Amino acid sequence: MAEPEYTVASDSETTGEEKSSSAFPEIAIGIDIGTSQCSVAVWNGSQVELLKNTRNQKVMRSYVTFKDDAPSGGVSNQHTHELEMLSGASIFNMKRLIGRVDTDPVVHASKSLPFLVQTLDIGVRPFIAALVNNVWRSTTPEEVLAIFLVELRAMAEIALKRPIRNVVLTIPVSFSRFQVTRIERACAMAGLHVLRLMPEPTAVALLYAQQQQQTIHENMGSGCEKIALIFNMGAGYSDVAVSATAGGVSQIKALAGSAIGGEDMLQNMMRHLLPDSEIIFSNHGINEIKSMGLLRVATQDAIHRLSFETSVQIDVDLGNGSKICKVVNQEEFQEVNREVFEKCESLIIQCLRDAKIEPDDVTDIIAVGGCSFIPKIKNLIMTICKRQELYKGINPMEAAVCGAALEGAVASGINDPFGSLDLLTIQVTPLAIGIQADGNNFVPIIPRNTTMPARKELAFTTVHDNQTEALIVVYEGEGKKVDENHLLGYFKLVGIPPAPKGVPDINVCMDIDASDVLRVLAGVVVPGSQQAAIPVMEVRMPTIDDGHGWCAEALHRTFGSKLNLVTVQKKI
Amino acid sequence: MHFLPSSIHSIHAKPKPFLSSPIPCKRHLTGHVQAVSVSCRATTTTFYEVLSLSPDKASIDEVKKAYRTMALRYHPDVCPPLMKEESTRMFVQLNAAYRTLSDPVLRKEYDCEILMEGFGRSTFGRTSRMGGVDHDRGTRSRWEQQIVELKRRSNCRMAEKEGSWGSRIRAHNMRNKEY
């Protein structure tokens, strides 16, 4: 048996030397790194099995504590009390912070966490630091995630007694392609190769597809199509998917997601209990961090209890002379978090509409994630879908990781004699991808919810006479204006033959291949000649690196509208 | 949406010709249960043929079923790595077929397009694909009137709705005429 090796995986696959030691292909493990919790699962030859750490836990907290010597994460480390995690020395909520710039509202909302999140609001990555021996030691979300992944990898290697390289990871629907590259980098730093990334609810959809397939096998029933609505809400993100399932094929009809989750409810409640908490805690002094930790633990506990009780008593001594004694009931909790619940509702409604599915056509409603225990969340889903109950066959805390493990087995080419792995997920794009045109408008080329792999093109033309250059600025998102979306990259198209404005045909084509790689192609045709005027440019996206937030602004300042494009109007 | 894209959903082997070649190129995929002829645009193979369906009878459930069966055969995830490029192309075409035929309105429009081309009105110079369909002069002119009316209505509708298969092809035809 080979020794575990901690090497950064290269993209180039060398032919089967390592694999020759085993008669079976390496099965990729599934990892669900949640904002607050995480778990690992693997196909064990007959079913999906969750791996346990040395303390026999299947679900571990996602955090890394920085100390004098080596940092340690939530897989190996055992905090005697939750409060230690909130001492300022631990970084958590990495998934909320990764790949975001300091102008992002999600980053701003993280400023009241016990560790330091500083923003300068100039579009660079935020300053993140842990308190070690009274010194703020800087780090990055990628580094924290990589440290955590190394622990997860070691845990899996001990449990499975083999080296681990390939992983299937679940990600939130609302993650931009830039955030995805940060996740991939963290994995590479931990010596892991990302075989596939799955939006969380699509992993749940795959698990559901497998369950339905097995039910059919047992009952010999007809394989009629089942529509599932999947709602996933964890600490950091909410996701919705509508899938059509039959014969082991899980066809994703639509996705919707937002960076809204349990963390928002927790912060709303903390503000509700101590209205000026943000001001009190903003200086991050030792005593303030301690008070903040106490309030956080008490509030979290209250929210958990409110899932089963109609009202709860909160009693907490913040240690700085102030005490909070308050009874909070369901209605109050719902009122404080009204916006969160409204957002959830709108996501579900939007997803159903995008999928062109009426609530009556939904066969099963599946609610997963930590927040799916909140009564209001269950009620609002059932109300929208006009249903009395939720699907019961899935464990809300393990669904995503089990789906990821299934995908890991399928994508590793594992065959199951009983047909349990004859599965396929047909994915769609979670966000629209397009370019800047018609001023500062975002013009989608591949719309949201397009089946992948996909290839689409759109014709543009110049805005000025004799315009010989054009700037292709690629964005991803749902906003009508480019500044509401994520910048993925840009390149300049040069050598457009001089012609009056509106004459050159500039074709921009976007291609997402089977490996989910996005390529943008741009070329010029002058009407009259069928030949391309200049060689076509092909650019793999994203091209931008860290601290990209100011790029768009700098481009605009430097070039103005000189290199702009407009969409070609329909000629009828 | 204030603009209307004049895009064509093209499926090409290589990135290069997507700008330059309006001439459909044929490509054959073999090695499957049935050899399926795949063109760059769905110009010689109808969407019905892509899904192995009969144009007259296929119900919505049959369309869905055919799509799933074909997806299990051609999705890049289930094909060996060497086949990835070919299967991607197949699957993209499969999706175009599914998208049109699973939508009653788009399917109706598409059926009209096929009929028109069957009568030799196509700018693509396609030959009849509706083997066995034979109409006399009177029927044809009545059909043509209906099609003109349908086109007018669908154009109005298209003004509010971005690119369907029909609008893309129409826009493409208009461009070709200008050359």
mmCIF file of C-alpha atoms in Angstrom, chain A residues 107-390:
data_model
loop_
_atom_site.group_PDB
_atom_site.id
_atom_site.type_symbol
_atom_site.label_atom_id
_atom_site.label_comp_id
_atom_site.label_asym_id
_atom_site.label_seq_id
_atom_site.Cartn_x
_atom_site.Cartn_y
_atom_site.Cartn_z
ATOM 1 C CA VAL A 107 -17.926 40.769 3.617
ATOM 2 C CA HIS A 108 -19.299 43.809 5.435
ATOM 3 C CA ALA A 109 -21.735 41.583 7.340
ATOM 4 C CA SER A 110 -18.737 39.516 8.490
ATOM 5 C CA LYS A 111 -17.168 42.459 10.321
ATOM 6 C CA SER A 112 -19.009 41.587 13.520
ATOM 7 C CA LEU A 113 -17.368 38.155 13.759
ATOM 8 C CA PRO A 114 -14.808 37.602 16.556
ATOM 9 C CA PHE A 115 -11.825 37.487 14.179
ATOM 10 C CA LEU A 116 -10.810 40.549 12.199
ATOM 11 C CA VAL A 117 -12.382 41.388 8.847
ATOM 12 C CA GLN A 118 -11.299 44.812 7.671
ATOM 13 C CA THR A 119 -12.568 46.552 4.562
ATOM 14 C CA LEU A 120 -11.193 49.553 2.748
ATOM 15 C CA ASP A 121 -14.045 49.563 0.188
ATOM 16 C CA ILE A 122 -11.759 49.856 -2.799
ATOM 17 C CA GLY A 123 -12.460 46.517 -4.433
ATOM 18 C CA VAL A 124 -9.526 44.489 -3.151
ATOM 19 C CA ARG A 125 -9.627 41.369 -1.002
ATOM 20 C CA PRO A 126 -10.539 42.115 2.618
ATOM 21 C CA PHE A 127 -7.946 41.970 5.380
ATOM 22 C CA ILE A 128 -8.653 38.901 7.486
ATOM 23 C CA ALA A 129 -6.704 38.102 10.647
ATOM 24 C CA ALA A 130 -6.763 35.818 13.687
ATOM 25 C CA LEU A 131 -5.735 36.896 17.165
ATOM 26 C CA VAL A 132 -2.653 34.944 18.252
ATOM 27 C CA ASN A 133 -0.966 36.028 21.512
ATOM 28 C CA ASN A 134 -2.535 39.440 21.238
ATOM 29 C CA VAL A 135 -1.282 39.943 17.684
ATOM 30 C CA TRP A 136 -3.495 40.012 14.576
ATOM 31 C CA ARG A 137 -2.015 37.408 12.249
ATOM 32 C CA SER A 138 -3.248 37.842 8.685
ATOM 33 C CA THR A 139 -4.524 35.020 6.543
ATOM 34 C CA THR A 140 -6.798 34.413 3.570
ATOM 35 C CA PRO A 141 -9.973 32.348 3.190
ATOM 36 C CA GLU A 142 -8.123 30.108 0.690
ATOM 37 C CA GLU A 143 -5.366 29.413 3.204
ATOM 38 C CA VAL A 144 -7.839 28.647 5.975
ATOM 39 C CA LEU A 145 -9.827 26.384 3.701
ATOM 40 C CA ALA A 146 -6.673 24.599 2.531
ATOM 41 C CA ILE A 147 -5.566 23.928 6.124
ATOM 42 C CA PHE A 148 -8.997 22.569 6.860
ATOM 43 C CA LEU A 149 -9.019 20.407 3.707
ATOM 44 C CA VAL A 150 -5.631 18.918 4.618
ATOM 45 C CA GLU A 151 -7.188 17.716 7.875
ATOM 46 C CA LEU A 152 -10.191 16.311 6.065
ATOM 47 C CA ARG A 153 -7.907 14.552 3.617
ATOM 48 C CA ALA A 154 -5.827 13.012 6.412
ATOM 49 C CA MET A 155 -8.994 11.880 8.138
ATOM 50 C CA ALA A 156 -10.312 10.244 4.956
ATOM 51 C CA GLU A 157 -6.964 8.570 4.291
ATOM 52 C CA ILE A 158 -6.922 7.050 7.755
ATOM 53 C CA ALA A 159 -10.527 5.904 7.431
ATOM 54 C CA LEU A 160 -10.102 4.449 3.942
ATOM 55 C CA LYS A 161 -6.481 3.324 4.317
ATOM 56 C CA ARG A 162 -5.484 4.699 0.927
ATOM 57 C CA PRO A 163 -4.231 7.989 -0.523
ATOM 58 C CA ILE A 164 -6.950 10.419 -1.517
ATOM 59 C CA ARG A 165 -6.604 12.644 -4.522
ATOM 60 C CA ASN A 166 -9.914 13.060 -6.307
ATOM 61 C CA VAL A 167 -12.819 14.849 -4.721
ATOM 62 C CA VAL A 168 -16.299 16.005 -5.628
ATOM 63 C CA LEU A 169 -17.187 19.191 -3.802
ATOM 64 C CA THR A 170 -20.531 20.825 -3.300
ATOM 65 C CA ILE A 171 -20.794 24.582 -3.763
ATOM 66 C CA PRO A 172 -23.593 27.120 -3.362
ATOM 67 C CA VAL A 173 -25.671 27.939 -6.439
ATOM 68 C CA SER A 174 -24.825 31.625 -6.164
ATOM 69 C CA PHE A 175 -21.060 31.059 -6.341
ATOM 70 C CA SER A 176 -19.489 32.906 -9.260
ATOM 71 C CA ARG A 177 -16.933 31.222 -11.477
ATOM 72 C CA PHE A 178 -14.313 33.377 -9.804
ATOM 73 C CA GLN A 179 -15.240 31.987 -6.390
ATOM 74 C CA VAL A 180 -15.064 28.503 -7.885
ATOM 75 C CA THR A 181 -11.440 29.138 -8.928
ATOM 76 C CA ARG A 182 -10.644 30.094 -5.303
ATOM 77 C CA ILE A 183 -12.156 26.818 -4.067
ATOM 78 C CA GLU A 184 -10.119 24.920 -6.653
ATOM 79 C CA ARG A 185 -6.982 26.716 -5.542
ATOM 80 C CA ALA A 186 -7.616 25.828 -1.904
ATOM 81 C CA CYS A 187 -8.054 22.195 -2.953
ATOM 82 C CA ALA A 188 -4.815 22.258 -4.951
ATOM 83 C CA MET A 189 -3.036 23.712 -1.910
ATOM 84 C CA ALA A 190 -4.334 20.722 0.058
ATOM 85 C CA GLY A 191 -3.179 18.272 -2.619
ATOM 86 C CA LEU A 192 -6.672 17.496 -3.806
ATOM 87 C CA HIS A 193 -7.876 17.332 -7.368
ATOM 88 C CA VAL A 194 -11.400 18.581 -7.954
ATOM 89 C CA LEU A 195 -13.057 16.007 -10.164
ATOM 90 C CA ARG A 196 -16.319 17.870 -10.148
ATOM 91 C CA LEU A 197 -18.094 20.711 -8.408
ATOM 92 C CA MET A 198 -21.808 20.348 -7.826
ATOM 93 C CA PRO A 199 -24.252 23.013 -6.738
ATOM 94 C CA GLU A 200 -25.525 21.711 -3.406
ATOM 95 C CA PRO A 201 -29.169 21.103 -4.321
ATOM 96 C CA THR A 202 -28.134 19.178 -7.453
ATOM 97 C CA ALA A 203 -26.210 16.763 -5.233
ATOM 98 C CA VAL A 204 -29.406 16.277 -3.251
ATOM 99 C CA ALA A 205 -31.284 15.799 -6.540
ATOM 100 C CA LEU A 206 -28.880 13.024 -7.490
ATOM 101 C CA LEU A 207 -29.440 11.257 -4.183
ATOM 102 C CA TYR A 208 -33.183 11.572 -4.740
ATOM 103 C CA ALA A 209 -32.809 10.175 -8.273
ATOM 104 C CA GLN A 210 -30.981 7.155 -6.897
ATOM 105 C CA GLN A 211 -33.653 6.574 -4.263
ATOM 106 C CA GLN A 212 -36.411 6.785 -6.862
ATOM 107 C CA GLN A 213 -34.528 4.416 -9.127
ATOM 108 C CA GLN A 214 -34.212 1.863 -6.331
ATOM 109 C CA THR A 215 -37.882 2.167 -5.443
ATOM 110 C CA ILE A 216 -38.751 1.421 -9.053
ATOM 111 C CA HIS A 217 -36.432 -1.581 -9.089
ATOM 112 C CA GLU A 218 -38.151 -2.952 -6.026
ATOM 113 C CA ASN A 219 -41.690 -2.273 -7.155
ATOM 114 C CA MET A 220 -41.120 -2.921 -10.848
ATOM 115 C CA GLY A 221 -43.259 0.161 -11.360
ATOM 116 C CA SER A 222 -43.251 2.413 -14.378
ATOM 117 C CA GLY A 223 -40.486 4.963 -14.584
ATOM 118 C CA CYS A 224 -42.645 8.047 -14.776
ATOM 119 C CA GLU A 225 -41.136 11.463 -14.334
ATOM 120 C CA LYS A 226 -41.002 12.921 -10.836
ATOM 121 C CA ILE A 227 -40.554 16.610 -10.173
ATOM 122 C CA ALA A 228 -38.671 17.514 -7.012
ATOM 123 C CA LEU A 229 -38.265 20.921 -5.451
ATOM 124 C CA ILE A 230 -35.127 21.031 -3.357
ATOM 125 C CA PHE A 231 -34.503 23.796 -0.871
ATOM 126 C CA ASN A 232 -31.175 23.910 0.893
ATOM 127 C CA MET A 233 -30.359 26.458 3.553
ATOM 128 C CA GLY A 234 -27.265 26.381 5.661
ATOM 129 C CA ALA A 235 -25.417 28.992 7.690
ATOM 130 C CA GLY A 236 -24.132 30.904 4.680
ATOM 131 C CA TYR A 237 -26.261 30.256 1.638
ATOM 132 C CA SER A 238 -29.710 29.346 0.394
ATOM 133 C CA ASP A 239 -30.188 27.319 -2.766
ATOM 134 C CA VAL A 240 -33.174 26.043 -4.675
ATOM 135 C CA ALA A 241 -33.345 23.513 -7.485
ATOM 136 C CA VAL A 242 -36.178 22.005 -9.460
ATOM 137 C CA SER A 243 -35.323 18.656 -10.965
ATOM 138 C CA ALA A 244 -37.138 16.182 -13.207
ATOM 139 C CA THR A 245 -36.188 12.630 -12.370
ATOM 140 C CA ALA A 246 -36.809 9.356 -14.166
ATOM 141 C CA GLY A 247 -34.773 6.309 -14.925
ATOM 142 C CA GLY A 248 -31.803 7.455 -12.860
ATOM 143 C CA VAL A 249 -31.492 10.668 -14.857
ATOM 144 C CA SER A 250 -31.716 13.787 -12.750
ATOM 145 C CA GLN A 251 -32.423 16.640 -15.093
ATOM 146 C CA ILE A 252 -31.990 19.996 -13.399
ATOM 147 C CA LYS A 253 -34.701 22.328 -14.668
ATOM 148 C CA ALA A 254 -33.709 25.459 -12.803
ATOM 149 C CA LEU A 255 -31.485 26.758 -10.024
ATOM 150 C CA ALA A 256 -31.699 29.780 -7.778
ATOM 151 C CA GLY A 257 -29.516 30.861 -4.907
ATOM 152 C CA SER A 258 -28.412 33.668 -2.658
ATOM 153 C CA ALA A 259 -25.821 34.361 0.014
ATOM 154 C CA ILE A 260 -28.410 34.368 2.757
ATOM 155 C CA GLY A 261 -28.481 31.890 5.603
ATOM 156 C CA GLY A 262 -28.454 31.080 9.272
ATOM 157 C CA GLU A 263 -25.597 33.511 9.877
ATOM 158 C CA ASP A 264 -27.874 36.374 8.805
ATOM 159 C CA MET A 265 -30.594 35.231 11.192
ATOM 160 C CA LEU A 266 -28.038 34.936 13.983
ATOM 161 C CA GLN A 267 -26.758 38.453 13.389
ATOM 162 C CA ASN A 268 -30.282 39.868 13.126
ATOM 163 C CA MET A 269 -31.124 38.265 16.454
ATOM 164 C CA MET A 270 -27.935 39.539 18.089
ATOM 165 C CA ARG A 271 -28.804 43.057 16.926
ATOM 166 C CA HIS A 272 -32.329 42.545 18.206
ATOM 167 C CA LEU A 273 -31.071 41.514 21.659
ATOM 168 C CA LEU A 274 -28.356 44.175 21.861
ATOM 169 C CA PRO A 275 -29.200 46.973 19.418
ATOM 170 C CA ASP A 276 -25.820 48.700 19.397
ATOM 171 C CA SER A 277 -23.835 45.444 19.420
ATOM 172 C CA GLU A 278 -22.000 46.285 16.211
ATOM 173 C CA ILE A 279 -20.673 49.559 17.591
ATOM 174 C CA ILE A 280 -19.681 47.948 20.889
ATOM 175 C CA PHE A 281 -17.808 45.139 19.171
ATOM 176 C CA SER A 282 -16.294 47.113 16.296
ATOM 177 C CA ASN A 283 -12.940 47.793 17.983
ATOM 178 C CA HIS A 284 -12.207 44.074 18.518
ATOM 179 C CA GLY A 285 -10.668 44.495 21.955
ATOM 180 C CA ILE A 286 -10.106 41.376 24.059
ATOM 181 C CA ASN A 287 -13.079 42.070 26.321
ATOM 182 C CA GLU A 288 -15.382 42.967 23.454
ATOM 183 C CA ILE A 289 -14.510 39.750 21.623
ATOM 184 C CA LYS A 290 -15.361 37.842 24.771
ATOM 185 C CA SER A 291 -18.729 39.583 25.174
ATOM 186 C CA MET A 292 -19.483 39.050 21.516
ATOM 187 C CA GLY A 293 -18.722 35.347 21.855
ATOM 188 C CA LEU A 294 -21.038 35.021 24.855
ATOM 189 C CA LEU A 295 -23.854 36.783 23.033
ATOM 190 C CA ARG A 296 -23.303 34.690 19.921
ATOM 191 C CA VAL A 297 -23.453 31.406 21.787
ATOM 192 C CA ALA A 298 -26.563 32.431 23.730
ATOM 193 C CA THR A 299 -28.335 33.630 20.580
ATOM 194 C CA GLN A 300 -27.429 30.538 18.585
ATOM 195 C CA ASP A 301 -28.720 28.354 21.359
ATOM 196 C CA ALA A 302 -31.970 30.323 21.474
ATOM 197 C CA ILE A 303 -32.487 29.950 17.714
ATOM 198 C CA HIS A 304 -31.911 26.197 17.953
ATOM 199 C CA ARG A 305 -34.408 25.879 20.781
ATOM 200 C CA LEU A 306 -36.961 27.950 18.860
ATOM 201 C CA SER A 307 -37.129 25.133 16.307
ATOM 202 C CA PHE A 308 -38.926 23.033 18.905
ATOM 203 C CA GLU A 309 -40.340 25.539 21.397
ATOM 204 C CA THR A 310 -42.692 28.460 20.912
ATOM 205 C CA SER A 311 -40.732 30.784 23.191
ATOM 206 C CA VAL A 312 -37.342 30.711 24.861
ATOM 207 C CA GLN A 313 -35.685 32.510 27.744
ATOM 208 C CA ILE A 314 -32.320 34.125 27.026
ATOM 209 C CA ASP A 315 -30.097 34.833 30.033
ATOM 210 C CA VAL A 316 -26.596 36.006 29.331
ATOM 211 C CA ASP A 317 -24.052 38.004 31.288
ATOM 212 C CA LEU A 318 -21.799 39.746 28.789
ATOM 213 C CA GLY A 319 -19.162 40.295 31.431
ATOM 214 C CA ASN A 320 -18.816 44.027 30.839
ATOM 215 C CA GLY A 321 -21.494 44.958 33.297
ATOM 216 C CA SER A 322 -24.366 44.424 30.880
ATOM 217 C CA LYS A 323 -26.766 41.546 31.193
ATOM 218 C CA ILE A 324 -29.423 40.386 28.775
ATOM 219 C CA CYS A 325 -32.547 38.751 30.145
ATOM 220 C CA LYS A 326 -35.236 38.343 27.543
ATOM 221 C CA VAL A 327 -37.964 36.015 26.420
ATOM 222 C CA VAL A 328 -38.125 35.598 22.657
ATOM 223 C CA ASN A 329 -41.034 33.875 20.958
ATOM 224 C CA GLN A 330 -41.589 32.486 17.458
ATOM 225 C CA GLU A 331 -43.401 35.584 16.166
ATOM 226 C CA GLU A 332 -40.627 37.861 17.328
ATOM 227 C CA PHE A 333 -38.013 35.672 15.684
ATOM 228 C CA GLN A 334 -39.965 35.638 12.439
ATOM 229 C CA GLU A 335 -40.463 39.380 12.499
ATOM 230 C CA VAL A 336 -36.771 40.061 13.125
ATOM 231 C CA ASN A 337 -35.862 37.853 10.169
ATOM 232 C CA ARG A 338 -38.749 38.818 7.903
ATOM 233 C CA GLU A 339 -36.430 39.856 5.073
ATOM 234 C CA VAL A 340 -34.567 36.553 5.213
ATOM 235 C CA PHE A 341 -37.789 34.572 4.903
ATOM 236 C CA GLU A 342 -39.065 36.826 2.133
ATOM 237 C CA LYS A 343 -35.864 36.241 0.215
ATOM 238 C CA CYS A 344 -36.288 32.482 0.618
ATOM 239 C CA GLU A 345 -39.825 32.717 -0.714
ATOM 240 C CA SER A 346 -38.770 34.740 -3.718
ATOM 241 C CA LEU A 347 -35.974 32.274 -4.522
ATOM 242 C CA ILE A 348 -38.395 29.335 -4.505
ATOM 243 C CA ILE A 349 -40.991 31.162 -6.584
ATOM 244 C CA GLN A 350 -38.360 32.301 -9.075
ATOM 245 C CA CYS A 351 -36.973 28.787 -9.388
ATOM 246 C CA LEU A 352 -40.398 27.267 -10.047
ATOM 247 C CA ARG A 353 -41.119 29.948 -12.627
ATOM 248 C CA ASP A 354 -37.784 29.444 -14.365
ATOM 249 C CA ALA A 355 -38.401 25.703 -14.444
ATOM 250 C CA LYS A 356 -41.892 26.354 -15.884
ATOM 251 C CA ILE A 357 -43.324 24.120 -13.175
ATOM 252 C CA GLU A 358 -46.607 24.777 -11.387
ATOM 253 C CA PRO A 359 -46.610 24.052 -7.628
ATOM 254 C CA ASP A 360 -49.239 21.350 -8.258
ATOM 255 C CA ASP A 361 -46.857 19.467 -10.536
ATOM 256 C CA VAL A 362 -44.204 19.046 -7.842
ATOM 257 C CA THR A 363 -44.040 15.402 -6.698
ATOM 258 C CA ASP A 364 -41.759 15.835 -3.685
ATOM 259 C CA ILE A 365 -40.482 18.769 -1.662
ATOM 260 C CA ILE A 366 -37.093 18.210 -0.101
ATOM 261 C CA ALA A 367 -35.783 20.604 2.544
ATOM 262 C CA VAL A 368 -32.174 20.142 3.635
ATOM 263 C CA GLY A 369 -29.461 22.044 5.499
ATOM 264 C CA GLY A 370 -29.295 23.276 9.075
ATOM 265 C CA CYS A 371 -31.967 25.933 8.591
ATOM 266 C CA SER A 372 -34.505 23.417 7.267
ATOM 267 C CA PHE A 373 -35.352 22.663 10.915
ATOM 268 C CA ILE A 374 -36.737 26.166 11.400
ATOM 269 C CA PRO A 375 -40.556 25.875 11.464
ATOM 270 C CA LYS A 376 -41.067 29.048 9.438
ATOM 271 C CA ILE A 377 -38.828 27.718 6.651
ATOM 272 C CA LYS A 378 -40.749 24.437 6.468
ATOM 273 C CA ASN A 379 -44.055 26.306 6.464
ATOM 274 C CA LEU A 380 -43.149 28.732 3.746
ATOM 275 C CA ILE A 381 -41.992 25.963 1.394
ATOM 276 C CA MET A 382 -45.130 23.913 2.024
ATOM 277 C CA THR A 383 -47.324 26.982 1.551
ATOM 278 C CA ILE A 384 -45.770 27.858 -1.796
ATOM 279 C CA CYS A 385 -46.056 24.271 -2.997
ATOM 280 C CA LYS A 386 -49.530 23.834 -1.465
ATOM 281 C CA ARG A 387 -48.435 20.731 0.347
ATOM 282 C CA GLN A 388 -48.949 19.302 3.833
ATOM 283 C CA GLU A 389 -45.651 17.523 4.246
ATOM 284 C CA LEU A 390 -42.061 17.327 3.156
#
